[in-house]
């Protein structure tokens, strides 16, 4: 072999050995497969100061005014409830905006669903009141029916803080085939509280619980009498 060719071969071999020693030589092929993380299941306890208990799975009201995809229906459990105020604290990071309100009818009770979006888990304060009055100004609010159930969703934020569009309609939301609930009047959000007034034909036991994915505060009002 000519001397020039031999020197070139030696130089090439030396360069290859040097690169391998620095870790830049050809190594094992990188894996292109990816493993999808497991999806965490969310369980929604009642989280209430009363005796209310949540259904075992997500249930949406029958005959509800649609504001999103329809979810399969499942019978609700027995009705352990009374007429006393029902409260639950919001999580420390809660900042949600109510995006939808809908009503529905079930065997023995009416359901009102307050859907929300944002961060954290909202709380609530739900109670029968002598009359409805707006937040801030305290002006009377007209609500059809002989009784008013005030629903306050706590841990709420204004749309410009949450980036979520707030539920809004020009007038009350009428009950959809309901027996006791007459209508729902929204008083929007004010200083961390989203308030709505549920009109009813008569005061009766009620219960409140939280559902997830999406977040919903569910209020169920027993039939009158």
Coordinates of N, CA and C in Angstrom, one line a residue:
X1 N 0.9 -1.2 0.0 CA 0.0 0.0 0.0 C 0.9 1.2 0.0
X2 N 0.6 2.2 -0.8 CA 1.4 3.5 -0.8 C 1.4 4.1 0.5
X3 N 2.4 4.8 0.8 CA 2.6 5.5 2.1 C 1.5 6.5 2.4
X4 N 1.1 7.3 1.3 CA 0.1 8.4 1.5 C -1.2 7.7 1.9
X5 N -1.6 6.6 1.3 CA -2.9 6.0 1.5 C -2.9 5.4 2.9
X6 N -1.7 4.8 3.3 CA -1.6 4.2 4.7 C -1.7 5.3 5.7
X7 N -1.1 6.4 5.5 CA -1.2 7.5 6.5 C -2.6 8.0 6.6
X8 N -3.3 8.1 5.5 CA -4.7 8.6 5.5 C -5.6 7.6 6.3
X9 N -5.4 6.4 6.1 CA -6.2 5.4 6.8 C -6.0 5.4 8.3
X10 N -4.7 5.6 8.7 CA -4.4 5.7 10.1 C -5.0 6.9 10.7
X11 N -5.0 8.0 10.0 CA -5.6 9.3 10.5 C -7.1 9.1 10.7
X12 N -7.7 8.5 9.7 CA -9.2 8.3 9.8 C -9.5 7.4 11.0
X13 N -8.7 6.3 11.2 CA -9.0 5.4 12.3 C -8.8 6.1 13.7
X14 N -7.8 7.0 13.8 CA -7.5 7.7 15.0 C -8.7 8.7 15.3
X15 N -9.2 9.3 14.3 CA -10.3 10.3 14.5 C -11.5 9.6 15.0
X16 N -11.8 8.4 14.4 CA -12.9 7.6 14.8 C -12.8 7.2 16.3
X17 N -11.6 6.7 16.7 CA -11.4 6.3 18.1 C -11.5 7.5 19.0
X18 N -11.1 8.7 18.6 CA -11.1 9.9 19.5 C -12.6 10.3 19.7
X19 N -13.4 10.3 18.6 CA -14.8 10.6 18.7 C -15.5 9.7 19.6
X20 N -15.2 8.4 19.5 CA -15.9 7.4 20.3 C -15.6 7.6 21.8
X21 N -14.3 8.0 22.1 CA -13.9 8.2 23.4 C -14.6 9.4 24.1
X22 N -15.1 10.4 23.2 CA -15.7 11.6 23.7 C -17.2 11.5 23.8
X23 N -17.7 10.3 23.4 CA -19.1 10.0 23.5 C -19.9 10.5 22.3
X24 N -19.4 10.9 21.3 CA -20.1 11.5 20.1 C -20.2 10.5 19.0
X25 N -19.7 9.2 19.2 CA -19.8 8.2 18.2 C -21.2 7.7 18.1
X26 N -21.6 6.9 17.2 CA -22.9 6.3 17.0 C -23.3 5.5 18.2
X27 N -24.4 5.8 18.9 CA -24.9 5.0 20.0 C -26.1 4.3 19.7
X28 N -26.8 3.7 20.7 CA -28.1 3.0 20.5 C -29.1 4.0 19.9
X29 N -29.9 3.4 19.0 CA -31.0 4.3 18.4 C -32.0 4.7 19.5
X30 N -32.3 6.0 19.5 CA -33.2 6.6 20.5 C -34.6 6.0 20.2
X31 N -35.3 5.7 21.3 CA -36.7 5.2 21.2 C -37.6 6.3 20.7
X32 N -38.5 6.0 19.8 CA -39.5 7.0 19.3 C -40.8 6.7 19.8
X33 N -41.0 5.6 20.6 CA -42.3 5.4 21.2 C -42.5 6.2 22.4
X34 N -43.8 6.5 22.7 CA -44.1 7.3 23.9 C -45.2 6.6 24.7
X35 N -45.2 6.7 26.0 CA -46.2 6.1 26.8 C -47.1 7.1 27.4
X36 N -48.4 7.0 27.1 CA -49.4 8.0 27.6 C -49.6 7.8 29.1
X37 N -49.5 8.9 29.8 CA -49.8 8.8 31.3 C -51.2 8.3 31.5
X38 N -51.4 7.6 32.6 CA -52.7 7.2 33.0 C -53.6 8.4 33.3
X39 N -54.8 8.3 32.9 CA -55.8 9.4 33.3 C -56.3 9.2 34.7
X40 N -56.2 10.2 35.5 CA -56.6 10.1 36.9 C -58.1 10.2 36.9
X41 N -58.7 9.4 37.7 CA -60.2 9.4 37.9 C -60.5 10.4 39.0
X42 N -61.6 11.1 38.9 CA -62.0 12.1 39.9 C -63.2 11.7 40.6
X43 N -63.1 11.7 41.9 CA -64.3 11.3 42.7 C -64.8 12.6 43.4
X44 N -66.1 12.8 43.4 CA -66.7 14.0 43.9 C -67.5 13.8 45.1
X45 N -67.0 13.9 46.3 CA -67.8 13.7 47.5 C -68.7 14.8 47.7
X46 N -69.7 14.7 48.6 CA -70.7 15.7 48.8 C -70.1 17.0 49.3
X47 N -69.1 16.9 50.2 CA -68.4 18.1 50.7 C -69.4 19.1 51.3
X48 N -70.4 18.6 52.0 CA -71.4 19.5 52.5 C -71.5 19.4 54.0
X49 N -72.0 20.5 54.6 CA -72.1 20.5 56.1 C -73.4 19.8 56.5
X50 N -74.3 19.6 55.5 CA -75.6 18.9 55.8 C -75.4 17.4 55.6
X51 N -76.6 16.7 55.4 CA -76.5 15.3 55.2 C -76.7 14.9 53.8
X52 N -76.5 15.8 52.8 CA -76.6 15.5 51.4 C -75.6 14.6 51.0
X53 N -75.9 13.7 50.0 CA -74.9 12.8 49.5 C -75.0 12.8 47.9
X54 N -73.9 12.7 47.3 CA -73.9 12.8 45.8 C -74.2 11.5 45.2
X55 N -74.8 11.4 44.0 CA -74.9 10.2 43.3 C -73.6 9.5 43.0
X56 N -73.6 8.2 42.7 CA -72.4 7.5 42.5 C -71.7 7.9 41.2
X57 N -72.4 8.5 40.3 CA -71.8 9.0 39.0 C -72.5 10.2 38.6
X58 N -72.0 10.8 37.5 CA -72.5 12.0 37.0 C -73.9 11.8 36.5
X59 N -74.8 12.7 36.9 CA -76.2 12.6 36.4 C -76.6 14.0 36.0
X60 N -77.2 14.1 34.8 CA -77.6 15.4 34.3 C -79.2 15.4 34.3
X61 N -79.8 16.5 34.4 CA -81.2 16.6 34.5 C -81.9 16.2 33.2
X62 N -83.0 15.5 33.4 CA -83.9 15.2 32.2 C -84.6 16.4 31.8
X63 N -84.7 16.6 30.5 CA -85.4 17.7 29.9 C -84.7 19.0 30.2
X64 N -83.4 19.0 30.4 CA -82.7 20.2 30.7 C -82.5 21.1 29.5
X65 N -82.4 22.3 29.7 CA -82.1 23.3 28.6 C -80.7 23.0 28.3
X66 N -80.4 22.6 27.0 CA -79.0 22.1 26.7 C -78.0 23.3 26.7
X67 N -76.9 23.1 27.3 CA -75.8 24.1 27.2 C -74.5 23.4 26.9
X68 N -74.6 22.1 26.6 CA -73.4 21.3 26.3 C -73.8 19.9 26.0
X69 N -72.8 19.0 25.9 CA -73.1 17.6 25.5 C -74.0 16.9 26.5
X70 N -74.9 16.1 26.0 CA -75.8 15.3 26.9 C -75.1 14.2 27.5
X71 N -75.3 14.0 28.8 CA -74.7 12.9 29.6 C -75.8 11.9 29.9
X72 N -75.4 10.6 30.0 CA -76.3 9.5 30.3 C -77.0 9.7 31.6
X73 N -78.2 9.4 31.7 CA -79.0 9.6 32.9 C -78.9 8.3 33.8
X74 N -78.9 8.6 35.1 CA -78.9 7.5 36.1 C -79.8 7.9 37.3
X75 N -80.6 7.0 37.8 CA -81.4 7.4 39.0 C -80.6 7.9 40.1
X76 N -81.1 9.0 40.8 CA -80.4 9.5 41.9 C -80.7 8.7 43.2
X77 N -79.9 8.8 44.2 CA -80.2 8.0 45.4 C -81.4 8.5 46.2
X78 N -81.6 7.9 47.4 CA -82.7 8.4 48.2 C -82.4 9.9 48.6
X79 N -83.4 10.5 49.2 CA -83.3 12.0 49.4 C -83.0 12.3 50.9
X80 N -81.8 12.2 51.4 CA -81.5 12.6 52.8 C -81.3 14.1 52.9
X81 N -82.3 14.8 53.1 CA -82.2 16.3 53.1 C -83.2 16.9 54.0
X82 N -82.9 18.2 54.4 CA -83.9 19.0 55.1 C -83.9 20.4 54.6
X83 N -84.6 21.3 55.3 CA -84.7 22.6 54.8 C -83.7 23.6 55.4
X84 N -82.8 23.2 56.2 CA -81.8 24.1 56.8 C -80.8 24.5 55.9
X85 N -80.1 25.6 56.1 CA -79.0 26.0 55.2 C -77.9 24.9 55.0
X86 N -77.4 24.9 53.8 CA -76.4 23.9 53.4 C -75.2 24.7 52.9
X87 N -74.0 24.5 53.5 CA -72.8 25.2 53.2 C -71.6 24.3 53.0
X88 N -70.7 24.7 52.2 CA -69.4 24.0 52.0 C -68.4 25.1 51.5
X89 N -67.2 24.9 52.0 CA -66.1 25.9 51.7 C -65.5 25.6 50.4
X90 N -65.1 26.7 49.7 CA -64.4 26.5 48.4 C -62.9 26.2 48.7
X91 N -62.3 25.5 47.8 CA -60.8 25.2 47.9 C -60.1 26.6 47.9
X92 N -58.9 26.5 48.5 CA -58.1 27.8 48.7 C -57.7 28.4 47.3
X93 N -57.7 27.6 46.2 CA -57.3 28.1 44.9 C -58.5 28.3 44.0
X94 N -59.7 28.2 44.6 CA -60.9 28.3 43.7 C -61.0 29.7 43.1
X95 N -61.2 29.7 41.8 CA -61.5 31.0 41.0 C -62.3 30.5 39.8
X96 N -63.6 30.4 39.9 CA -64.4 29.9 38.8 C -65.5 30.9 38.4
X97 N -66.0 30.7 37.2 CA -67.1 31.5 36.7 C -68.2 30.6 36.3
X98 N -69.4 30.9 36.7 CA -70.6 30.1 36.3 C -70.8 30.3 34.8
X99 N -70.8 29.2 34.1 CA -70.9 29.2 32.6 C -72.3 28.8 32.1
X100 N -73.1 28.1 33.0 CA -74.4 27.7 32.5 C -75.3 27.3 33.7
X101 N -76.6 27.5 33.6 CA -77.6 27.1 34.6 C -78.7 26.4 33.8
X102 N -79.1 25.2 34.4 CA -80.2 24.5 33.8 C -81.0 23.8 34.8
X103 N -82.2 23.4 34.5 CA -83.1 22.8 35.4 C -83.6 21.5 34.8
X104 N -84.1 20.6 35.6 CA -84.6 19.3 35.2 C -85.5 18.7 36.2
X105 N -86.3 17.7 35.8 CA -87.2 17.0 36.6 C -86.8 15.6 36.9
X106 N -86.9 15.1 38.2 CA -86.6 13.7 38.5 C -87.7 13.2 39.4
X107 N -87.7 12.0 39.7 CA -88.8 11.4 40.5 C -88.7 11.9 41.9
X108 N -89.6 12.8 42.3 CA -89.7 13.3 43.7 C -89.0 14.6 43.9
X109 N -88.2 15.1 43.0 CA -87.5 16.3 43.2 C -87.1 17.0 41.8
X110 N -86.9 18.3 41.9 CA -86.4 19.1 40.8 C -84.9 19.3 41.0
X111 N -84.2 19.4 39.9 CA -82.7 19.7 39.9 C -82.3 21.0 39.2
X112 N -81.4 21.7 39.8 CA -80.9 22.9 39.2 C -79.4 22.8 39.2
X113 N -78.8 22.9 38.0 CA -77.3 22.6 37.9 C -76.6 24.0 37.5
X114 N -75.6 24.3 38.3 CA -74.7 25.4 38.1 C -73.4 25.0 37.6
X115 N -73.2 25.0 36.3 CA -71.9 24.6 35.7 C -70.9 25.7 35.8
X116 N -69.6 25.4 36.0 CA -68.6 26.4 36.2 C -67.3 26.0 35.5
X117 N -66.5 26.9 35.3 CA -65.1 26.7 34.7 C -64.1 27.6 35.3
X118 N -62.9 27.2 35.4 CA -61.8 28.0 36.1 C -60.9 27.0 36.8
X119 N -60.4 27.5 38.0 CA -59.5 26.7 38.7 C -60.1 26.4 40.1
X120 N -59.7 25.3 40.7 CA -60.1 24.9 42.0 C -61.5 24.4 42.1
X121 N -62.0 24.2 43.3 CA -63.3 23.6 43.6 C -64.2 24.7 44.3
X122 N -65.3 25.1 43.7 CA -66.1 26.1 44.4 C -66.8 25.6 45.6
X123 N -67.2 26.5 46.5 CA -68.1 26.1 47.6 C -69.4 26.7 47.4
X124 N -70.3 26.6 48.4 CA -71.6 27.1 48.3 C -72.3 27.5 49.6
X125 N -73.3 28.3 49.5 CA -74.2 28.6 50.6 C -75.6 28.7 50.0
X126 N -76.4 27.7 50.4 CA -77.7 27.6 49.9 C -78.7 27.6 51.0
X127 N -79.8 28.5 50.9 CA -80.7 28.6 52.0 C -82.0 29.3 51.5
X128 N -83.1 28.9 52.2 CA -84.4 29.6 51.9 C -84.3 31.0 52.5
X129 N -84.8 32.0 51.8 CA -84.7 33.4 52.3 C -86.2 34.0 52.2
X130 N -86.4 35.1 52.9 CA -87.7 35.7 52.9 C -88.0 36.4 51.6
X131 N -86.9 36.9 50.9 CA -87.0 37.6 49.7 C -85.7 37.7 49.0
X132 N -85.7 38.0 47.7 CA -84.5 38.1 46.9 C -84.1 39.5 46.8
X133 N -82.8 39.8 46.9 CA -82.3 41.2 46.7 C -80.9 41.1 46.1
X134 N -80.6 42.0 45.2 CA -79.4 42.0 44.4 C -78.2 42.2 45.3
X135 N -77.1 41.7 44.8 CA -75.8 41.9 45.5 C -75.4 43.4 45.3
X136 N -74.7 43.9 46.3 CA -74.2 45.3 46.1 C -75.2 46.3 46.5
X137 N -76.2 46.5 45.6 CA -77.2 47.6 45.8 C -78.3 47.1 46.8
X138 N -78.6 45.9 46.8 CA -79.6 45.4 47.7 C -81.0 45.6 47.2
X139 N -81.2 45.9 45.9 CA -82.5 46.1 45.4 C -83.3 44.8 45.2
X140 N -84.6 44.9 45.4 CA -85.5 43.7 45.3 C -85.3 43.0 43.9
X141 N -85.4 41.7 43.9 CA -85.3 40.9 42.7 C -86.6 40.1 42.6
X142 N -87.3 40.3 41.5 CA -88.6 39.6 41.3 C -88.3 38.1 40.9
X143 N -88.9 37.2 41.7 CA -88.8 35.8 41.4 C -90.1 35.1 41.5
X144 N -90.6 34.4 40.5 CA -91.9 33.8 40.5 C -91.9 32.7 41.5
X145 N -93.0 32.6 42.3 CA -93.2 31.5 43.2 C -93.5 32.1 44.6
X146 N -93.8 31.2 45.6 CA -94.1 31.6 46.9 C -93.0 31.4 47.9
X147 N -91.9 30.9 47.4 CA -90.7 30.7 48.2 C -89.4 31.0 47.3
X148 N -88.3 31.4 48.0 CA -87.1 31.7 47.3 C -85.9 30.9 47.9
X149 N -85.2 30.1 47.1 CA -84.0 29.5 47.6 C -82.8 30.2 47.0
X150 N -82.0 30.9 47.9 CA -80.9 31.6 47.4 C -79.7 30.7 47.3
X151 N -79.1 30.6 46.1 CA -77.9 29.8 45.9 C -76.7 30.7 45.7
X152 N -75.7 30.6 46.5 CA -74.5 31.4 46.4 C -73.3 30.4 46.1
X153 N -72.7 30.6 45.0 CA -71.5 29.8 44.7 C -70.3 30.6 45.1
X154 N -69.5 30.1 46.0 CA -68.3 30.8 46.5 C -67.1 30.4 45.8
X155 N -66.0 31.2 46.0 CA -64.8 31.0 45.2 C -64.9 31.3 43.8
X156 N -65.8 32.3 43.5 CA -66.1 32.7 42.1 C -65.2 33.9 41.7
X157 N -65.0 34.1 40.5 CA -64.2 35.2 39.9 C -64.9 35.9 38.8
X158 N -64.5 37.1 38.5 CA -65.1 37.8 37.3 C -64.5 37.2 36.1
X159 N -65.2 37.3 35.0 CA -64.7 36.7 33.7 C -63.3 37.2 33.3
X160 N -63.1 38.5 33.6 CA -61.7 39.0 33.2 C -60.6 38.5 34.1
X161 N -61.0 37.8 35.2 CA -60.0 37.2 36.1 C -59.8 35.7 35.7
X162 N -60.9 35.1 35.3 CA -60.8 33.6 35.0 C -60.6 33.3 33.6
X163 N -60.9 34.3 32.7 CA -60.8 34.1 31.3 C -62.0 33.2 30.7
X164 N -63.0 33.1 31.5 CA -64.2 32.3 31.2 C -65.4 33.1 31.0
X165 N -66.2 32.9 29.9 CA -67.4 33.7 29.7 C -68.5 33.3 30.7
X166 N -69.1 34.3 31.3 CA -70.1 34.1 32.3 C -71.5 33.8 31.7
X167 N -72.3 32.9 32.4 CA -73.6 32.7 32.0 C -74.4 34.0 32.0
X168 N -75.2 34.3 31.0 CA -76.0 35.5 31.0 C -77.2 35.2 30.1
X169 N -78.4 35.7 30.5 CA -79.6 35.7 29.7 C -80.4 36.9 30.0
X170 N -81.3 37.4 29.1 CA -82.0 38.6 29.3 C -83.1 38.5 30.4
X171 N -83.5 37.3 30.8 CA -84.6 37.2 31.8 C -84.4 35.9 32.6
X172 N -85.4 35.5 33.4 CA -85.3 34.3 34.2 C -85.2 33.0 33.3
X173 N -84.7 32.0 33.9 CA -84.7 30.7 33.3 C -85.8 29.9 33.9
X174 N -86.8 29.6 33.1 CA -88.0 28.9 33.5 C -87.7 27.4 33.8
X175 N -88.4 26.8 34.7 CA -88.3 25.4 35.0 C -88.7 24.5 33.8
X176 N -87.9 23.5 33.5 CA -88.2 22.6 32.4 C -89.0 21.3 32.9
X177 N -90.3 21.4 32.9 CA -91.1 20.3 33.4 C -91.0 20.1 34.9
X178 N -90.6 21.1 35.6 CA -90.4 20.9 37.1 C -91.7 20.9 37.8
X179 N -91.7 20.4 39.1 CA -92.9 20.3 39.9 C -92.9 21.4 40.9
X180 N -91.8 21.7 41.6 CA -91.7 22.7 42.6 C -91.0 24.0 42.2
X181 N -89.9 23.8 41.5 CA -89.1 25.0 41.0 C -89.9 25.7 39.9
X182 N -90.0 27.0 40.0 CA -90.7 27.8 39.0 C -89.8 28.4 38.0
X183 N -88.7 29.0 38.5 CA -87.7 29.7 37.6 C -86.4 29.9 38.4
X184 N -85.4 30.3 37.7 CA -84.1 30.7 38.3 C -83.7 32.0 37.7
X185 N -83.3 32.9 38.7 CA -82.9 34.3 38.3 C -81.5 34.5 38.7
X186 N -80.6 34.7 37.7 CA -79.2 34.9 38.1 C -78.9 36.3 38.5
X187 N -78.1 36.5 39.5 CA -77.6 37.8 40.0 C -76.1 38.0 39.7
X188 N -75.6 37.1 38.8 CA -74.2 37.2 38.4 C -73.2 37.1 39.5
X189 N -72.0 37.7 39.3 CA -70.8 37.6 40.2 C -70.5 38.9 40.8
X190 N -70.2 38.9 42.1 CA -69.9 40.1 42.8 C -69.0 39.8 44.0
X191 N -67.8 40.3 44.0 CA -66.8 40.1 45.1 C -66.7 38.6 45.6
X192 N -66.4 37.8 44.6 CA -66.1 36.4 44.9 C -67.3 35.5 45.1
X193 N -68.5 36.0 44.8 CA -69.8 35.2 45.0 C -70.6 35.3 43.8
X194 N -71.1 34.2 43.3 CA -72.0 34.1 42.2 C -73.4 33.7 42.7
X195 N -74.4 34.6 42.6 CA -75.7 34.3 43.3 C -76.8 34.1 42.2
X196 N -77.7 33.2 42.6 CA -78.9 33.0 41.8 C -80.0 32.7 42.8
X197 N -81.2 33.0 42.3 CA -82.4 32.8 43.2 C -83.3 31.8 42.5
X198 N -83.6 30.7 43.2 CA -84.5 29.7 42.7 C -85.9 29.9 43.2
X199 N -86.8 30.2 42.4 CA -88.2 30.3 42.8 C -88.8 29.0 43.0
X200 N -89.7 28.8 44.0 CA -90.4 27.6 44.2 C -91.8 27.8 44.6
X201 N -92.6 26.8 44.5 CA -94.0 26.9 44.9 C -94.2 26.8 46.4
X202 N -93.2 26.2 47.1 CA -93.2 26.1 48.5 C -91.9 25.7 49.0
X203 N -91.5 26.1 50.2 CA -90.3 25.6 50.8 C -90.3 24.1 51.1
X204 N -89.2 23.4 50.8 CA -89.2 22.0 51.0 C -87.7 21.6 51.2
X205 N -87.5 20.3 51.6 CA -86.1 19.9 51.8 C -85.3 20.0 50.5
X206 N -84.0 20.2 50.7 CA -83.1 20.3 49.5 C -81.8 19.8 49.9
X207 N -81.0 19.4 48.9 CA -79.6 19.0 49.1 C -78.7 19.6 48.0
X208 N -77.4 19.7 48.3 CA -76.4 20.3 47.4 C -75.2 19.4 47.4
X209 N -74.6 19.2 46.2 CA -73.4 18.5 46.1 C -72.6 18.9 44.9
X210 N -71.3 18.5 44.8 CA -70.4 18.9 43.7 C -70.1 17.8 42.8
X211 N -70.1 18.0 41.5 CA -69.7 17.1 40.5 C -68.5 17.7 39.7
X212 N -67.7 16.8 39.1 CA -66.5 17.3 38.4 C -66.6 16.9 36.9
X213 N -65.7 17.5 36.1 CA -65.5 17.2 34.7 C -66.8 17.2 33.9
X214 N -67.4 18.4 33.7 CA -67.0 19.7 34.2 C -67.5 19.9 35.6
X215 N -67.0 21.0 36.2 CA -67.4 21.3 37.6 C -68.9 21.8 37.6
X216 N -69.6 21.2 38.5 CA -71.0 21.6 38.7 C -71.4 21.6 40.2
X217 N -72.1 22.6 40.6 CA -72.8 22.6 41.9 C -74.2 22.3 41.6
X218 N -74.7 21.2 42.2 CA -76.0 20.6 41.9 C -76.9 20.8 43.1
X219 N -78.1 21.5 42.9 CA -79.0 21.7 43.9 C -80.3 20.9 43.5
X220 N -80.8 20.1 44.5 CA -82.0 19.3 44.3 C -83.0 19.7 45.3
X221 N -84.2 20.1 44.8 CA -85.3 20.6 45.7 C -86.4 19.5 45.6
X222 N -86.8 19.0 46.8 CA -87.9 18.0 46.9 C -89.2 18.6 46.5
X223 N -90.1 17.8 46.1 CA -91.5 18.2 45.8 C -92.1 18.8 47.0
X224 N -93.0 19.8 46.8 CA -93.7 20.4 47.9 C -94.8 19.5 48.5
X225 N -95.0 19.6 49.8 CA -96.1 18.9 50.4 C -95.8 17.5 50.7

